[in-house]
Amino acid sequence: MDIKADEISKIIQRRIEGLEIDVDIREVGTVISIGDGIARIHGLDRVMANELLEFPRDIFGLALNLEEDSVGAVLLGESHLVREGDIVRRTHRIMDVPSGPSLIGRVVNALGVPLDGKGPIMTDVRMAVERLAPGVVDRLPVREPLQTGIKAIDAMIPIGRGQRELIIGDRQTGKSAIVLDTIL
């Protein structure tokens, strides 16, 4: 009996010595429900808000609703290709897009992937999609006047180009029509 046990242990030892293990340490979750472009995912305990998630078939999602037992992600792509039970991987990357002069004149999707067939976008600059707006002190002052084209408004209310102003008024009084006319 000792001879067989000794031979078996030598065979096992040789196999263990030649064994190469490639471990992919990624946090993964599973799609538990899907509807209206929103996927509910279970198993991504440490996902960050606004983190990009990788779904099968080159579809990405944006983690928005972080709950104790699940994550709600907006799908950025063909949502009908995502199914319950699909494996979702974390990218450990807050959603960002390429930026800079190389982006001028290009057609890109929401992830910054070119759609115009002119090749990849060559830039090292990436900017976060969601970021804090600069404070009031850091903003440039409004120096250019804006004319709406409506004499009564232009005579009474000084509006500056670039100024963000809330238009307050009752319903159905034409607030949106004035803004659209000014933009046009």
Coordinates of C-alpha atoms in Angstrom, one line a residue:
M1 CA 0.0 0.0 0.0
D2 CA 2.9 2.4 0.8
I3 CA 4.2 2.1 -2.7
K4 CA 1.0 3.1 -4.4
A5 CA 0.4 6.0 -2.0
D6 CA 4.0 7.1 -2.6
E7 CA 3.6 6.9 -6.4
I8 CA 0.3 8.8 -6.2
S9 CA 1.8 11.6 -4.0
K10 CA 4.7 11.9 -6.5
I11 CA 2.3 12.2 -9.4
I12 CA 0.2 14.8 -7.6
Q13 CA 3.4 16.7 -6.6
R14 CA 4.6 16.8 -10.3
R15 CA 1.2 18.1 -11.5
I16 CA 1.2 20.8 -8.8
E17 CA 4.7 22.0 -9.7
G18 CA 3.7 22.4 -13.4
L19 CA 0.4 24.1 -12.6
E20 CA 0.0 27.7 -13.6
I21 CA -3.0 29.6 -12.2
D22 CA -4.3 32.8 -13.8
V23 CA -6.6 34.4 -11.3
D24 CA -8.7 37.3 -12.4
I25 CA -9.6 39.2 -9.2
R26 CA -12.5 41.4 -10.2
E27 CA -15.6 42.2 -8.4
V28 CA -18.6 40.8 -10.2
G29 CA -22.3 40.9 -9.8
T30 CA -25.4 39.4 -11.4
V31 CA -28.3 41.1 -13.2
I32 CA -31.4 40.3 -11.2
S33 CA -33.9 42.3 -13.2
I34 CA -34.0 44.6 -16.2
G35 CA -36.5 47.1 -17.4
D36 CA -36.7 50.5 -19.1
G37 CA -33.0 50.7 -19.6
I38 CA -32.3 50.1 -15.9
A39 CA -30.6 47.0 -14.6
R40 CA -30.7 45.8 -10.9
I41 CA -27.5 44.1 -10.0
H42 CA -26.8 41.9 -7.0
G43 CA -23.2 41.3 -5.7
L44 CA -21.4 44.6 -6.3
D45 CA -21.0 45.5 -2.6
R46 CA -18.2 48.1 -3.0
V47 CA -19.3 49.8 -6.2
M48 CA -18.9 53.6 -6.3
A49 CA -21.6 56.1 -7.4
N50 CA -21.2 57.0 -11.1
E51 CA -18.8 54.1 -11.6
L52 CA -18.8 52.5 -15.1
L53 CA -19.9 48.9 -15.1
E54 CA -19.1 46.4 -17.8
F55 CA -21.9 44.1 -19.1
P56 CA -21.6 41.3 -21.6
R57 CA -21.7 42.1 -25.4
D58 CA -19.7 45.4 -25.0
I59 CA -22.5 47.2 -23.1
F60 CA -21.7 49.6 -20.3
G61 CA -23.8 51.0 -17.5
L62 CA -23.6 53.7 -14.9
A63 CA -24.1 52.8 -11.3
L64 CA -26.5 55.3 -9.8
N65 CA -28.8 53.8 -7.2
L66 CA -26.6 52.2 -4.5
E67 CA -28.6 50.1 -2.0
E68 CA -27.6 47.6 0.7
D69 CA -28.4 44.5 -1.4
S70 CA -28.4 45.7 -5.0
V71 CA -27.3 48.4 -7.4
G72 CA -29.4 50.2 -10.0
A73 CA -27.5 51.0 -13.2
V74 CA -28.5 53.0 -16.2
L75 CA -27.6 51.1 -19.4
L76 CA -25.6 53.0 -22.0
G77 CA -26.2 50.9 -25.0
E78 CA -28.6 48.3 -26.4
S79 CA -30.5 47.5 -23.3
H80 CA -32.4 44.6 -25.0
L81 CA -29.2 42.6 -25.2
V82 CA -28.8 42.5 -21.4
R83 CA -30.6 39.6 -19.7
E84 CA -31.3 38.5 -16.2
G85 CA -28.4 36.3 -14.9
D86 CA -25.7 38.2 -17.0
I87 CA -22.4 38.8 -15.2
V88 CA -21.5 42.4 -14.5
R89 CA -17.9 43.6 -13.8
R90 CA -16.7 46.7 -12.0
T91 CA -14.3 48.9 -14.0
H92 CA -13.1 50.8 -10.9
R93 CA -13.4 53.9 -13.0
I94 CA -15.8 56.9 -12.5
M95 CA -17.4 57.7 -15.8
D96 CA -15.3 60.1 -17.9
V97 CA -14.9 61.1 -21.5
P98 CA -12.0 62.2 -23.7
S99 CA -11.5 65.9 -24.0
G100 CA -9.4 68.4 -25.9
P101 CA -8.8 69.7 -29.4
S102 CA -8.7 66.3 -31.0
L103 CA -12.5 66.0 -30.2
I104 CA -13.5 69.0 -32.3
G105 CA -15.5 68.0 -35.3
R106 CA -15.9 64.3 -34.1
V107 CA -19.1 62.4 -33.5
V108 CA -18.9 60.4 -30.3
N109 CA -21.4 58.5 -28.1
A110 CA -22.0 59.1 -24.4
L111 CA -18.8 57.2 -23.5
G112 CA -16.6 59.2 -25.9
V113 CA -16.3 56.3 -28.4
P114 CA -16.0 57.7 -32.0
L115 CA -19.0 56.9 -34.2
D116 CA -17.8 58.8 -37.3
G117 CA -15.3 56.2 -38.6
K118 CA -12.3 58.5 -38.5
G119 CA -10.4 56.3 -36.1
P120 CA -9.7 56.6 -32.4
I121 CA -9.5 59.9 -30.6
M122 CA -5.9 60.7 -29.8
T123 CA -5.9 62.6 -26.5
D124 CA -4.5 62.0 -23.0
V125 CA -7.0 64.4 -21.4
R126 CA -10.1 62.8 -19.9
M127 CA -12.8 64.7 -17.9
A128 CA -15.3 63.4 -15.4
V129 CA -18.9 63.5 -16.7
E130 CA -20.3 64.5 -13.3
R131 CA -18.3 67.1 -11.4
L132 CA -18.9 70.0 -9.1
A133 CA -19.8 73.3 -10.8
P134 CA -17.4 76.2 -10.0
G135 CA -18.5 78.5 -7.2
V136 CA -20.0 81.9 -7.9
V137 CA -16.7 83.7 -7.1
D138 CA -14.7 81.5 -9.5
R139 CA -17.1 82.2 -12.5
L140 CA -16.4 85.0 -15.0
P141 CA -18.6 88.0 -14.6
V142 CA -21.3 88.6 -17.2
R143 CA -20.1 91.4 -19.5
E144 CA -22.1 91.0 -22.7
P145 CA -25.8 92.1 -22.9
L146 CA -28.4 89.8 -24.3
Q147 CA -31.4 91.1 -26.3
T148 CA -34.4 88.9 -26.4
G149 CA -36.0 90.7 -29.3
I150 CA -39.1 91.4 -27.2
K151 CA -39.1 95.2 -26.6
A152 CA -41.0 95.1 -23.3
I153 CA -38.6 92.6 -21.8
D154 CA -35.5 94.3 -23.1
A155 CA -36.6 97.7 -21.8
M156 CA -37.4 96.4 -18.3
I157 CA -35.1 93.5 -17.5
P158 CA -31.3 93.7 -18.1
I159 CA -30.2 90.2 -19.0
G160 CA -26.5 89.2 -19.5
R161 CA -25.3 86.6 -22.0
G162 CA -24.1 83.6 -20.0
Q163 CA -26.3 84.5 -17.0
R164 CA -28.3 81.8 -15.5
E165 CA -31.6 83.2 -14.5
L166 CA -34.6 81.5 -13.2
I167 CA -37.8 82.6 -14.9
I168 CA -40.6 82.8 -12.4
G169 CA -44.2 83.1 -13.3
D170 CA -47.6 81.4 -13.4
R171 CA -48.4 78.5 -15.6
Q172 CA -49.3 79.0 -19.2
T173 CA -48.0 82.6 -19.4
G174 CA -45.5 82.0 -22.2
K175 CA -42.2 81.7 -20.2
S176 CA -40.9 78.8 -22.4
A177 CA -42.0 80.6 -25.6
I178 CA -40.0 83.7 -24.7
V179 CA -36.9 81.6 -23.9
L180 CA -37.2 79.6 -27.2
D181 CA -37.7 82.8 -29.2
T182 CA -34.6 84.2 -27.6
I183 CA -32.5 81.1 -28.3
L184 CA -33.7 81.1 -31.9

